[in-house]
Amino acid sequence: MDALRAQDPPRIGDYVLLARIGAGGMGVVYLGRSPGGRLVAVKVVREEITGHPEALARFRREAETVRAVRSAYTANLIDAGLDAAPYWIATEYVAGPTLARAVRERGPFPVVTCRRLVAAMAEGLASVHAYGVTHRDLKPQNVLLGSQGPQLIDFGIARGVEQTALTQDGQAPGTPGFTAPEVLTRNEVGAAADVFALGATVAYAATGRAPFGGGDAAAVSYRAVHEEIDTAGVEPGLAALIRACVEKDPARRPGPAELIRWCAVDRALVDDPAYQPLVAMADVVPDTPQRPPNAPVPAIHDLPTQGPPPSPPPPPSRPNPWLVAAGVGAVVGTAVAVWLLPGNGDGGNGGEGGDKSDGPPGYIQDIGTSRHAWNGLRESCNLPGEEQPPLQFQYAVTTGENDPSGEIPLGKAEIGYRLKMEEPNLPPYYVSVEVKPPHLLDTDDFGYVSKAADLYEGDETQWKNLVYPDDFSDRAGGKVRPAPPLADDPGEWTVVYHHATSDKNHRSVVCHGFMADTVSE
């Protein structure tokens, strides 16, 4: 939970706003207090997307879904303002961490806790499905661990089972790694797809790992369609339950009632010794509105953000070869990973050379933290990012050997990044990319870096593409050395995206990689 920003309104409808719970592409979620003192979660649509009919229709559909579904496993709708901007909905406030945060901070759940989690979530899905609604985006980030049990949140893309799966821009609904194969390949959405997502979510709870590995969203989706879920180290009985949930054929997956019988729980999840401490991770609720010191209070009807309506996000410059081969590229969409961008941190320093006292960073320097190494076989990095992985940041790597368009020369790689949705009026966020050749795989040595660029400069939804080796160099000891060709060091290359506030103040955000062979231009 974060303090209100200067541009945040003091109240929405009858609700005094106390703090920010979170933000995303659609809008901002606030902690609010009713005139009688009841705490609510108030989701407000961003002003700049209210002119987009599909976005507004999706928000209204979410309100209608939450209003219709009255369940012990969902936060009930309390109030809404849908007739005129600012558009908003207020739901019950659930105190407790998301499942994603609980696992990230406390580690994987014990086997018996996972079984109780399956039973509770299956009961929740059964309750939602009884209203003729499929959630369509069940994942660890959308499960709150409350004192009354797990709560399903974010029904932004939920629909009746008879409705089409695709959004207006042709993207499949859901999140890579949690979206069922039939949704990705055949545009089929049903209750069985939610069961697949439940299985993937519990796999994450049991292992602490992404259920189908990391990397580009397209590669993750490819594995969800064609490969087995990661249950390495999971107790055999629980692993069998998870694998049943994520069967490729939706007809072979158990229904929620069968899952509950399978789990045969002997007590409620809320009474589980491992679950109770997780509820205590809930953020402290402020008594009064939290704003930065000396921040001006805006007028009541000002909105969280302002700016011109953004254009729909453009697709990447070329399709991902994983999905071209798989034949599902038209459904899955962009070949990127998506996370929430963290705060900007300290003010920017640096320039072309060393650590300057003012101005933006230039080329980041080795500060002894370059320990990331990509394993091409597992398609994962040995270390996570040093900053909280962002929700709107996207990245992609394509080599000349794997570029079906032929636009990238052989022996080179295009490394790109962008924001999925426009984020107007935010301070600079400088990104520098580091590329480590295979011979540095098991060392702490720094790789070859690109010049830092402001993520928000220009149209941040447009891809910012770099070419290796052209845009990369080694600048140790005040000397500039060009980056070597890919053909000089075939094997597993590591790509690290850094958030830089100066040349000597930077932290890794995303680690990825690619394979290079001896082919040259």
Short mmCIF file of C-alpha atoms in Angstrom, two decimals:
data_model
loop_
_atom_site.label_atom_id
_atom_site.label_comp_id
_atom_site.label_asym_id
_atom_site.label_seq_id
_atom_site.Cartn_x
_atom_site.Cartn_y
_atom_site.Cartn_z
CA MET A 1 0.00 0.00 0.00
CA ASP A 2 1.44 3.37 -1.05
CA ALA A 3 0.78 6.99 -0.17
CA LEU A 4 -1.53 8.99 -2.40
CA ARG A 5 0.22 11.00 -5.11
CA ALA A 6 -0.16 14.71 -5.63
CA GLN A 7 -2.55 14.22 -8.55
CA ASP A 8 -4.81 11.74 -6.73
CA PRO A 9 -8.23 13.11 -5.73
CA PRO A 10 -9.15 13.39 -2.03
CA ARG A 11 -12.37 11.44 -2.56
CA ILE A 12 -14.36 9.48 -5.13
CA GLY A 13 -18.12 9.50 -4.75
CA ASP A 14 -18.85 9.37 -1.03
CA TYR A 15 -15.52 7.73 -0.21
CA VAL A 16 -12.52 9.47 1.31
CA LEU A 17 -9.34 8.06 -0.24
CA LEU A 18 -6.67 6.95 2.25
CA ALA A 19 -3.94 5.30 0.16
CA ARG A 20 -3.09 3.55 -3.11
CA ILE A 21 -3.51 -0.21 -3.18
CA GLY A 22 -2.19 -0.65 -6.73
CA ALA A 23 -2.29 0.54 -10.33
CA GLY A 24 -2.41 -1.02 -13.78
CA GLY A 25 -3.26 -0.32 -17.37
CA MET A 26 -6.98 0.15 -16.71
CA GLY A 27 -6.78 2.38 -13.67
CA VAL A 28 -5.86 2.86 -10.03
CA VAL A 29 -7.18 1.00 -6.98
CA TYR A 30 -7.46 3.03 -3.78
CA LEU A 31 -8.22 2.23 -0.18
CA GLY A 32 -11.32 4.27 0.67
CA ARG A 33 -13.46 4.90 3.71
CA SER A 34 -17.22 5.30 3.60
CA PRO A 35 -19.02 8.05 5.56
CA GLY A 36 -19.87 5.39 8.16
CA GLY A 37 -16.26 4.25 8.44
CA ARG A 38 -16.35 1.10 6.28
CA LEU A 39 -13.16 0.32 4.35
CA VAL A 40 -13.57 -0.30 0.62
CA ALA A 41 -11.38 -0.87 -2.42
CA VAL A 42 -12.17 1.78 -5.03
CA LYS A 43 -11.07 1.08 -8.62
CA VAL A 44 -11.07 4.20 -10.82
CA VAL A 45 -10.69 4.11 -14.60
CA ARG A 46 -7.91 6.26 -15.97
CA GLU A 47 -9.27 9.38 -17.61
CA GLU A 48 -7.17 8.92 -20.73
CA ILE A 49 -8.87 5.60 -21.63
CA THR A 50 -12.47 6.59 -20.92
CA GLY A 51 -12.84 7.48 -24.60
CA HIS A 52 -12.02 3.92 -25.67
CA PRO A 53 -15.32 2.02 -26.02
CA GLU A 54 -13.77 -1.44 -25.50
CA ALA A 55 -11.92 -0.41 -22.34
CA LEU A 56 -15.00 1.24 -20.87
CA ALA A 57 -17.18 -1.72 -21.82
CA ARG A 58 -14.73 -4.05 -20.09
CA PHE A 59 -14.87 -1.97 -16.92
CA ARG A 60 -18.66 -1.88 -16.91
CA ARG A 61 -18.69 -5.63 -17.51
CA GLU A 62 -16.46 -6.08 -14.47
CA ALA A 63 -18.92 -4.07 -12.38
CA GLU A 64 -21.85 -6.13 -13.66
CA THR A 65 -19.98 -9.39 -12.97
CA VAL A 66 -19.02 -8.44 -9.42
CA ARG A 67 -22.58 -7.23 -8.78
CA ALA A 68 -24.03 -10.52 -10.02
CA VAL A 69 -21.62 -12.90 -8.28
CA ARG A 70 -22.40 -12.98 -4.56
CA SER A 71 -19.95 -15.41 -3.07
CA ALA A 72 -17.96 -15.98 0.11
CA TYR A 73 -14.90 -16.23 -2.15
CA THR A 74 -15.27 -12.88 -3.91
CA ALA A 75 -15.25 -9.29 -2.69
CA ASN A 76 -18.81 -8.06 -3.09
CA LEU A 77 -19.73 -4.87 -4.93
CA ILE A 78 -20.75 -2.05 -2.60
CA ASP A 79 -21.17 0.96 -4.87
CA ALA A 80 -20.35 2.19 -8.37
CA GLY A 81 -20.30 5.30 -10.52
CA LEU A 82 -20.76 4.26 -14.15
CA ASP A 83 -22.82 7.07 -15.66
CA ALA A 84 -20.14 9.72 -16.11
CA ALA A 85 -16.41 10.21 -15.60
CA PRO A 86 -14.73 9.49 -13.28
CA TYR A 87 -15.94 5.90 -13.66
CA TRP A 88 -15.39 3.79 -10.54
CA ILE A 89 -16.50 0.75 -8.57
CA ALA A 90 -16.18 0.12 -4.84
CA THR A 91 -15.91 -3.40 -3.43
CA GLU A 92 -15.31 -4.88 0.00
CA TYR A 93 -11.75 -4.37 1.16
CA VAL A 94 -9.98 -7.64 1.88
CA ALA A 95 -7.01 -7.32 4.23
CA GLY A 96 -4.33 -9.81 3.28
CA PRO A 97 -1.47 -10.38 0.83
CA THR A 98 -1.84 -11.81 -2.63
CA LEU A 99 -0.81 -15.42 -3.06
CA ALA A 100 2.04 -14.18 -5.27
CA ARG A 101 3.42 -11.94 -2.52
CA ALA A 102 3.03 -14.61 0.16
CA VAL A 103 5.05 -17.15 -1.83
CA ARG A 104 7.61 -14.58 -2.90
CA GLU A 105 8.27 -13.44 0.68
CA ARG A 106 7.65 -16.63 2.69
CA GLY A 107 8.46 -19.40 0.21
CA PRO A 108 6.45 -22.38 -1.11
CA PHE A 109 3.50 -23.73 0.88
CA PRO A 110 3.57 -27.11 2.67
CA VAL A 111 1.80 -29.98 0.92
CA VAL A 112 -1.17 -30.09 3.29
CA THR A 113 -1.64 -26.31 2.96
CA CYS A 114 -1.60 -26.64 -0.83
CA ARG A 115 -4.36 -29.28 -0.67
CA ARG A 116 -6.48 -27.03 1.51
CA LEU A 117 -5.80 -24.17 -0.89
CA VAL A 118 -6.97 -26.30 -3.83
CA ALA A 119 -10.18 -27.24 -2.01
CA ALA A 120 -10.94 -23.64 -1.02
CA MET A 121 -10.22 -22.23 -4.48
CA ALA A 122 -12.20 -25.03 -6.15
CA GLU A 123 -15.15 -24.18 -3.94
CA GLY A 124 -14.73 -20.54 -4.91
CA LEU A 125 -14.69 -21.39 -8.63
CA ALA A 126 -17.77 -23.59 -8.22
CA SER A 127 -19.55 -20.64 -6.64
CA VAL A 128 -18.54 -18.32 -9.49
CA HIS A 129 -19.38 -20.86 -12.20
CA ALA A 130 -22.84 -21.33 -10.67
CA TYR A 131 -23.58 -17.78 -11.87
CA GLY A 132 -22.58 -18.72 -15.42
CA VAL A 133 -19.33 -16.76 -15.17
CA THR A 134 -15.74 -17.82 -15.89
CA HIS A 135 -12.97 -15.82 -14.27
CA ARG A 136 -10.49 -16.13 -17.19
CA ASP A 137 -7.52 -14.64 -15.32
CA LEU A 138 -7.01 -16.74 -12.22
CA LYS A 139 -3.36 -16.47 -11.11
CA PRO A 140 -1.39 -15.88 -7.88
CA GLN A 141 -1.72 -12.09 -8.21
CA ASN A 142 -5.53 -12.39 -8.29
CA VAL A 143 -5.92 -14.48 -5.14
CA LEU A 144 -6.04 -12.56 -1.84
CA LEU A 145 -5.31 -14.51 1.35
CA GLY A 146 -7.88 -13.03 3.71
CA SER A 147 -8.89 -13.93 7.24
CA GLN A 148 -12.04 -15.64 5.94
CA GLY A 149 -10.16 -17.61 3.29
CA PRO A 150 -8.89 -16.97 -0.24
CA GLN A 151 -10.70 -14.33 -2.26
CA LEU A 152 -10.82 -14.19 -6.07
CA ILE A 153 -10.34 -10.66 -7.38
CA ASP A 154 -10.06 -8.77 -10.67
CA PHE A 155 -12.99 -9.86 -12.83
CA GLY A 156 -11.97 -7.39 -15.52
CA ILE A 157 -12.04 -10.01 -18.29
CA ALA A 158 -14.56 -12.40 -16.75
CA ARG A 159 -17.53 -13.22 -18.96
CA GLY A 160 -20.38 -15.61 -19.35
CA VAL A 161 -19.30 -18.97 -20.69
CA GLU A 162 -21.15 -18.38 -23.95
CA GLN A 163 -19.21 -15.21 -24.78
CA THR A 164 -16.17 -15.02 -27.03
CA ALA A 165 -12.71 -15.23 -25.55
CA LEU A 166 -10.85 -12.67 -27.60
CA THR A 167 -10.68 -9.00 -26.79
CA GLN A 168 -11.07 -6.38 -29.47
CA ASP A 169 -7.35 -6.31 -30.33
CA GLY A 170 -7.24 -10.06 -30.98
CA GLN A 171 -5.30 -10.94 -27.85
CA ALA A 172 -6.13 -14.09 -25.92
CA PRO A 173 -7.43 -13.35 -22.43
CA GLY A 174 -5.50 -14.29 -19.34
CA THR A 175 -1.83 -14.45 -18.37
CA PRO A 176 0.91 -16.57 -20.03
CA GLY A 177 1.60 -19.66 -17.98
CA PHE A 178 -1.90 -19.66 -16.49
CA THR A 179 -3.97 -19.54 -19.69
CA ALA A 180 -5.26 -22.91 -20.90
CA PRO A 181 -4.15 -24.38 -24.26
CA GLU A 182 -7.67 -24.38 -25.72
CA VAL A 183 -7.93 -20.63 -25.07
CA LEU A 184 -4.60 -19.99 -26.78
CA THR A 185 -5.10 -22.24 -29.78
CA ARG A 186 -8.87 -22.52 -30.34
CA ASN A 187 -10.33 -19.47 -28.61
CA GLU A 188 -12.38 -21.72 -26.29
CA VAL A 189 -13.22 -20.32 -22.87
CA GLY A 190 -15.05 -22.39 -20.29
CA ALA A 191 -15.02 -23.57 -16.71
CA ALA A 192 -12.25 -26.06 -17.53
CA ALA A 193 -9.93 -23.17 -18.40
CA ASP A 194 -10.33 -21.85 -14.85
CA VAL A 195 -9.42 -25.31 -13.52
CA PHE A 196 -6.23 -25.20 -15.62
CA ALA A 197 -5.39 -21.82 -14.08
CA LEU A 198 -6.10 -23.20 -10.61
CA GLY A 199 -3.64 -26.05 -11.21
CA ALA A 200 -0.95 -23.66 -12.46
CA THR A 201 -1.57 -21.36 -9.48
CA VAL A 202 -1.18 -24.21 -6.98
CA ALA A 203 1.96 -25.38 -8.80
CA TYR A 204 3.40 -21.93 -8.13
CA ALA A 205 2.33 -22.12 -4.48
CA ALA A 206 3.98 -25.56 -4.11
CA THR A 207 7.27 -24.73 -5.86
CA GLY A 208 7.72 -20.97 -5.84
CA ARG A 209 8.51 -21.24 -9.56
CA ALA A 210 6.65 -20.13 -12.68
CA PRO A 211 4.55 -23.19 -13.65
CA PHE A 212 5.76 -23.25 -17.27
CA GLY A 213 9.08 -21.47 -16.84
CA GLY A 214 10.10 -17.90 -17.54
CA GLY A 215 11.10 -15.91 -20.60
CA ASP A 216 9.07 -14.37 -23.40
CA ALA A 217 5.30 -14.63 -22.99
CA ALA A 218 5.10 -16.40 -26.33
CA ALA A 219 7.63 -19.03 -25.26
CA VAL A 220 5.78 -19.55 -21.96
CA SER A 221 2.49 -19.97 -23.83
CA TYR A 222 4.12 -22.39 -26.24
CA ARG A 223 5.20 -24.56 -23.30
CA ALA A 224 1.71 -24.38 -21.79
CA VAL A 225 0.32 -25.75 -25.06
CA HIS A 226 2.95 -28.40 -25.79
CA GLU A 227 4.97 -29.23 -22.66
CA GLU A 228 4.46 -30.48 -19.11
CA ILE A 229 4.03 -28.28 -16.06
CA ASP A 230 6.94 -27.94 -13.63
CA THR A 231 6.23 -30.15 -10.60
CA ALA A 232 9.83 -31.08 -9.83
CA GLY A 233 10.21 -31.78 -6.10
CA VAL A 234 6.45 -31.73 -5.42
CA GLU A 235 4.97 -34.54 -3.29
CA PRO A 236 3.71 -37.21 -5.77
CA GLY A 237 0.05 -37.06 -4.76
CA LEU A 238 -0.10 -33.28 -5.02
CA ALA A 239 1.87 -33.37 -8.28
CA ALA A 240 -0.70 -35.80 -9.74
CA LEU A 241 -3.53 -33.47 -8.71
CA ILE A 242 -1.80 -30.50 -10.35
CA ARG A 243 -1.14 -32.43 -13.56
CA ALA A 244 -4.79 -33.49 -13.69
CA CYS A 245 -5.85 -29.84 -13.51
CA VAL A 246 -3.58 -28.85 -16.39
CA GLU A 247 -4.39 -31.70 -18.78
CA LYS A 248 -4.08 -30.43 -22.36
CA ASP A 249 -7.55 -31.81 -23.16
CA PRO A 250 -10.09 -29.78 -21.15
CA ALA A 251 -12.51 -32.72 -21.12
CA ARG A 252 -10.03 -34.72 -19.03
CA ARG A 253 -9.66 -32.13 -16.27
CA PRO A 254 -11.56 -32.67 -13.01
CA GLY A 255 -14.36 -30.28 -12.12
CA PRO A 256 -14.31 -28.22 -8.91
CA ALA A 257 -16.50 -30.74 -7.04
CA GLU A 258 -14.17 -33.60 -7.97
CA LEU A 259 -11.15 -31.58 -6.85
CA ILE A 260 -12.75 -30.97 -3.46
CA ARG A 261 -13.38 -34.72 -3.02
CA TRP A 262 -9.84 -35.48 -4.20
CA CYS A 263 -8.33 -33.17 -1.56
CA ALA A 264 -10.41 -34.69 1.29
CA VAL A 265 -9.45 -31.85 3.64
CA ASP A 266 -9.96 -32.27 7.38
CA ARG A 267 -10.00 -28.61 8.35
CA ALA A 268 -10.53 -25.18 6.81
CA LEU A 269 -7.64 -23.36 5.18
CA VAL A 270 -8.03 -20.47 7.63
CA ASP A 271 -7.22 -22.88 10.50
CA ASP A 272 -4.07 -24.13 8.78
CA PRO A 273 -0.97 -23.28 10.88
CA ALA A 274 0.95 -22.20 7.78
CA TYR A 275 -1.89 -20.03 6.46
CA GLN A 276 -2.59 -17.97 9.57
CA PRO A 277 0.77 -16.11 9.60
CA LEU A 278 0.24 -15.16 5.94
CA VAL A 279 -2.94 -13.23 6.77
CA ALA A 280 -0.91 -11.14 9.19
CA MET A 281 1.13 -9.86 6.23
CA ALA A 282 -1.73 -7.48 5.38
CA ASP A 283 -0.72 -3.84 5.00
CA VAL A 284 -1.36 -1.52 7.92
CA VAL A 285 -4.47 0.54 7.22
CA PRO A 286 -3.88 4.29 7.70
CA ASP A 287 -6.33 6.27 9.80
CA THR A 288 -6.00 9.40 7.67
CA PRO A 289 -5.22 10.05 3.99
CA GLN A 290 -1.57 9.40 3.24
CA ARG A 291 0.07 11.99 0.98
CA PRO A 292 3.68 13.04 0.43
CA PRO A 293 4.73 15.97 2.67
CA ASN A 294 3.66 19.37 1.33
CA ALA A 295 1.78 17.77 -1.59
CA PRO A 296 -1.09 19.96 -2.83
CA VAL A 297 -4.56 18.47 -2.54
CA PRO A 298 -6.29 18.43 -5.96
CA ALA A 299 -9.89 19.34 -6.60
CA ILE A 300 -12.46 16.66 -5.76
CA HIS A 301 -13.19 15.76 -9.37
CA ASP A 302 -9.58 15.61 -10.57
CA LEU A 303 -8.59 12.17 -11.79
CA PRO A 304 -5.55 10.04 -10.94
CA THR A 305 -3.88 10.69 -14.28
CA GLN A 306 -4.49 13.01 -17.15
CA GLY A 307 -3.37 13.18 -20.75
CA PRO A 308 -4.52 12.50 -24.30
CA PRO A 309 -6.16 9.14 -25.06
CA PRO A 310 -3.45 6.62 -26.00
CA SER A 311 -3.43 4.65 -29.20
CA PRO A 312 -3.81 0.89 -28.91
CA PRO A 313 -0.41 -0.71 -28.20
CA PRO A 314 1.36 -1.66 -31.47
CA PRO A 315 2.46 -5.25 -32.05
CA PRO A 316 6.17 -6.13 -32.00
CA SER A 317 8.07 -5.50 -35.20
CA ARG A 318 8.02 -9.22 -36.08
CA PRO A 319 6.34 -12.40 -34.85
CA ASN A 320 8.06 -14.69 -32.36
CA PRO A 321 9.55 -17.80 -33.99
CA TRP A 322 8.23 -20.03 -31.19
CA LEU A 323 4.68 -19.21 -32.17
CA VAL A 324 5.28 -19.22 -35.91
CA ALA A 325 6.42 -22.82 -35.54
CA ALA A 326 3.55 -23.66 -33.21
CA GLY A 327 0.90 -22.09 -35.41
CA VAL A 328 -0.72 -20.13 -32.58
CA GLY A 329 0.91 -16.70 -33.00
CA ALA A 330 -2.28 -14.96 -34.16
CA VAL A 331 -3.99 -15.80 -30.89
CA VAL A 332 -1.23 -15.39 -28.33
CA GLY A 333 -0.06 -11.98 -29.57
CA THR A 334 3.15 -10.22 -28.57
CA ALA A 335 6.18 -12.25 -27.57
CA VAL A 336 6.96 -10.47 -24.34
CA ALA A 337 6.84 -10.74 -20.58
CA VAL A 338 4.65 -8.22 -18.71
CA TRP A 339 5.25 -6.88 -15.18
CA LEU A 340 4.38 -3.77 -13.10
CA LEU A 341 6.92 -0.98 -13.38
CA PRO A 342 8.40 -0.09 -9.97
CA GLY A 343 9.01 3.42 -8.65
CA ASN A 344 11.69 5.64 -10.09
CA GLY A 345 13.96 5.65 -7.04
CA ASP A 346 16.61 8.32 -6.56
CA GLY A 347 17.17 11.17 -8.96
CA GLY A 348 19.16 10.55 -12.15
CA ASN A 349 22.89 11.17 -12.38
CA GLY A 350 25.68 10.47 -14.79
CA GLY A 351 26.24 11.01 -18.47
CA GLU A 352 28.60 9.73 -21.13
CA GLY A 353 31.37 9.09 -18.61
CA GLY A 354 31.52 8.57 -14.83
CA ASP A 355 29.08 9.13 -12.03
CA LYS A 356 28.13 12.78 -12.42
CA SER A 357 26.22 14.82 -9.89
CA ASP A 358 23.36 15.75 -12.17
CA GLY A 359 21.79 14.86 -15.50
CA PRO A 360 20.63 11.46 -16.75
CA PRO A 361 22.76 8.31 -16.59
CA GLY A 362 24.84 7.43 -19.63
CA TYR A 363 26.59 4.05 -19.75
CA ILE A 364 26.25 2.13 -16.49
CA GLN A 365 29.44 0.86 -14.89
CA ASP A 366 30.43 -2.34 -13.10
CA ILE A 367 29.51 -2.08 -9.41
CA GLY A 368 30.21 -5.72 -8.61
CA THR A 369 26.65 -7.04 -8.89
CA SER A 370 26.67 -8.70 -12.31
CA ARG A 371 26.04 -12.29 -11.22
CA HIS A 372 23.15 -13.13 -13.57
CA ALA A 373 23.59 -16.06 -15.94
CA TRP A 374 21.00 -17.45 -18.37
CA ASN A 375 20.59 -21.21 -18.81
CA GLY A 376 19.30 -21.84 -22.32
CA LEU A 377 18.30 -25.40 -21.55
CA ARG A 378 15.96 -24.32 -18.74
CA GLU A 379 15.27 -20.91 -20.30
CA SER A 380 15.74 -19.25 -16.95
CA CYS A 381 18.28 -17.09 -15.10
CA ASN A 382 20.13 -18.15 -11.98
CA LEU A 383 19.15 -14.95 -10.15
CA PRO A 384 15.95 -12.87 -10.05
CA GLY A 385 15.96 -9.13 -10.57
CA GLU A 386 17.20 -6.93 -7.73
CA GLU A 387 14.08 -4.74 -8.00
CA GLN A 388 10.49 -5.91 -7.75
CA PRO A 389 9.62 -7.31 -11.19
CA PRO A 390 7.52 -4.77 -12.96
CA LEU A 391 3.39 -5.33 -14.53
CA GLN A 392 3.58 -3.05 -17.51
CA PHE A 393 7.21 -3.54 -18.67
CA GLN A 394 7.68 -5.75 -21.73
CA TYR A 395 10.83 -7.12 -23.34
CA ALA A 396 11.80 -9.29 -26.30
CA VAL A 397 14.98 -10.67 -27.91
CA THR A 398 15.20 -11.90 -31.52
CA THR A 399 18.35 -13.10 -33.26
CA GLY A 400 19.05 -12.96 -36.98
CA GLU A 401 19.05 -16.76 -37.09
CA ASN A 402 15.55 -16.90 -35.58
CA ASP A 403 14.01 -13.92 -37.37
CA PRO A 404 11.46 -15.22 -39.92
CA SER A 405 11.18 -11.77 -41.52
CA GLY A 406 14.87 -11.69 -42.43
CA GLU A 407 15.16 -8.05 -41.31
CA ILE A 408 17.78 -8.76 -38.63
CA PRO A 409 21.19 -9.61 -40.13
CA LEU A 410 22.72 -12.97 -39.32
CA GLY A 411 25.13 -12.78 -36.42
CA LYS A 412 23.19 -9.99 -34.71
CA ALA A 413 20.39 -9.75 -32.13
CA GLU A 414 17.62 -7.20 -31.66
CA ILE A 415 16.85 -6.46 -28.00
CA GLY A 416 13.71 -4.44 -27.32
CA TYR A 417 11.58 -3.11 -24.48
CA ARG A 418 8.54 -0.88 -23.97
CA LEU A 419 5.47 -0.31 -21.78
CA LYS A 420 2.31 -2.19 -22.74
CA MET A 421 0.10 0.78 -21.81
CA GLU A 422 0.85 4.50 -21.77
CA GLU A 423 1.80 5.92 -18.34
CA PRO A 424 1.61 9.72 -18.71
CA ASN A 425 3.17 12.37 -16.51
CA LEU A 426 5.63 10.11 -14.71
CA PRO A 427 9.25 11.01 -13.89
CA PRO A 428 12.08 9.56 -15.99
CA TYR A 429 12.85 5.85 -15.66
CA TYR A 430 16.19 5.07 -17.30
CA VAL A 431 16.80 1.60 -18.73
CA SER A 432 20.22 0.27 -19.69
CA VAL A 433 20.68 -3.21 -21.16
CA GLU A 434 23.65 -5.43 -20.32
CA VAL A 435 24.64 -8.37 -22.55
CA LYS A 436 26.97 -11.07 -21.18
CA PRO A 437 28.70 -13.54 -23.55
CA PRO A 438 28.85 -17.24 -22.61
CA HIS A 439 32.49 -17.03 -21.43
CA LEU A 440 31.26 -14.74 -18.62
CA LEU A 441 28.49 -17.15 -17.66
CA ASP A 442 30.05 -18.33 -14.40
CA THR A 443 31.77 -15.08 -13.47
CA ASP A 444 30.86 -11.82 -11.77
CA ASP A 445 32.36 -9.85 -14.66
CA PHE A 446 30.26 -7.09 -16.17
CA GLY A 447 29.00 -7.50 -19.72
CA TYR A 448 28.61 -5.07 -22.62
CA VAL A 449 26.11 -2.27 -22.05
CA SER A 450 23.87 0.07 -24.01
CA LYS A 451 23.40 3.75 -23.32
CA ALA A 452 20.64 4.38 -20.79
CA ALA A 453 17.35 5.67 -22.24
CA ASP A 454 14.23 7.06 -20.58
CA LEU A 455 11.43 4.51 -20.82
CA TYR A 456 8.87 7.34 -20.83
CA GLU A 457 10.52 9.47 -23.50
CA GLY A 458 8.39 9.80 -26.64
CA ASP A 459 5.73 7.13 -27.04
CA GLU A 460 6.63 4.57 -24.41
CA THR A 461 4.25 2.03 -25.98
CA GLN A 462 6.50 1.93 -29.05
CA TRP A 463 9.31 -0.62 -28.96
CA LYS A 464 12.75 0.77 -28.13
CA ASN A 465 15.02 -1.60 -30.06
CA LEU A 466 18.78 -2.07 -29.67
CA VAL A 467 21.02 -4.11 -31.95
CA TYR A 468 23.82 -6.26 -30.60
CA PRO A 469 26.76 -5.74 -31.08
CA ASP A 470 26.26 -2.33 -32.75
CA ASP A 471 24.70 -0.51 -29.75
CA PHE A 472 26.82 -2.13 -27.01
CA SER A 473 30.32 -1.58 -25.64
CA ASP A 474 32.64 -2.21 -22.68
CA ARG A 475 33.61 0.98 -20.85
CA ALA A 476 35.74 -0.31 -17.99
CA GLY A 477 38.70 1.81 -16.90
CA GLY A 478 37.61 4.80 -18.96
CA LYS A 479 38.28 2.99 -22.25
CA VAL A 480 35.64 2.16 -24.85
CA ARG A 481 35.85 -1.33 -26.34
CA PRO A 482 33.34 -2.49 -28.97
CA ALA A 483 31.23 -5.54 -28.20
CA PRO A 484 32.41 -8.76 -29.88
CA PRO A 485 30.33 -10.47 -32.57
CA LEU A 486 28.02 -13.28 -31.53
CA ALA A 487 30.00 -15.72 -33.68
CA ASP A 488 33.09 -15.17 -31.49
CA ASP A 489 31.40 -16.83 -28.49
CA PRO A 490 28.63 -19.30 -29.48
CA GLY A 491 26.34 -20.57 -26.74
CA GLU A 492 24.10 -19.07 -24.05
CA TRP A 493 24.10 -15.25 -23.95
CA THR A 494 22.58 -13.40 -20.98
CA VAL A 495 20.54 -10.18 -21.28
CA VAL A 496 19.93 -8.07 -18.17
CA TYR A 497 17.69 -4.99 -18.10
CA HIS A 498 18.83 -2.43 -15.50
CA HIS A 499 16.99 0.50 -13.90
CA ALA A 500 19.67 3.20 -13.65
CA THR A 501 19.55 6.39 -11.60
CA SER A 502 23.23 7.10 -12.30
CA ASP A 503 26.17 5.38 -13.98
CA LYS A 504 27.13 3.76 -10.67
CA ASN A 505 23.66 3.38 -9.20
CA HIS A 506 21.62 0.75 -10.99
CA ARG A 507 19.69 -2.39 -10.17
CA SER A 508 18.67 -5.30 -12.37
CA VAL A 509 14.97 -5.60 -13.18
CA VAL A 510 14.71 -8.45 -15.69
CA CYS A 511 17.13 -11.21 -16.71
CA HIS A 512 16.68 -13.15 -19.96
CA GLY A 513 18.87 -14.59 -22.72
CA PHE A 514 19.24 -16.16 -26.15
CA MET A 515 21.24 -18.79 -27.99
CA ALA A 516 23.90 -17.85 -30.53
CA ASP A 517 25.77 -20.12 -32.93
CA THR A 518 28.74 -19.65 -35.24
CA VAL A 519 26.74 -18.15 -38.12
CA SER A 520 27.98 -14.65 -38.99
CA GLU A 521 26.84 -11.92 -41.33
#
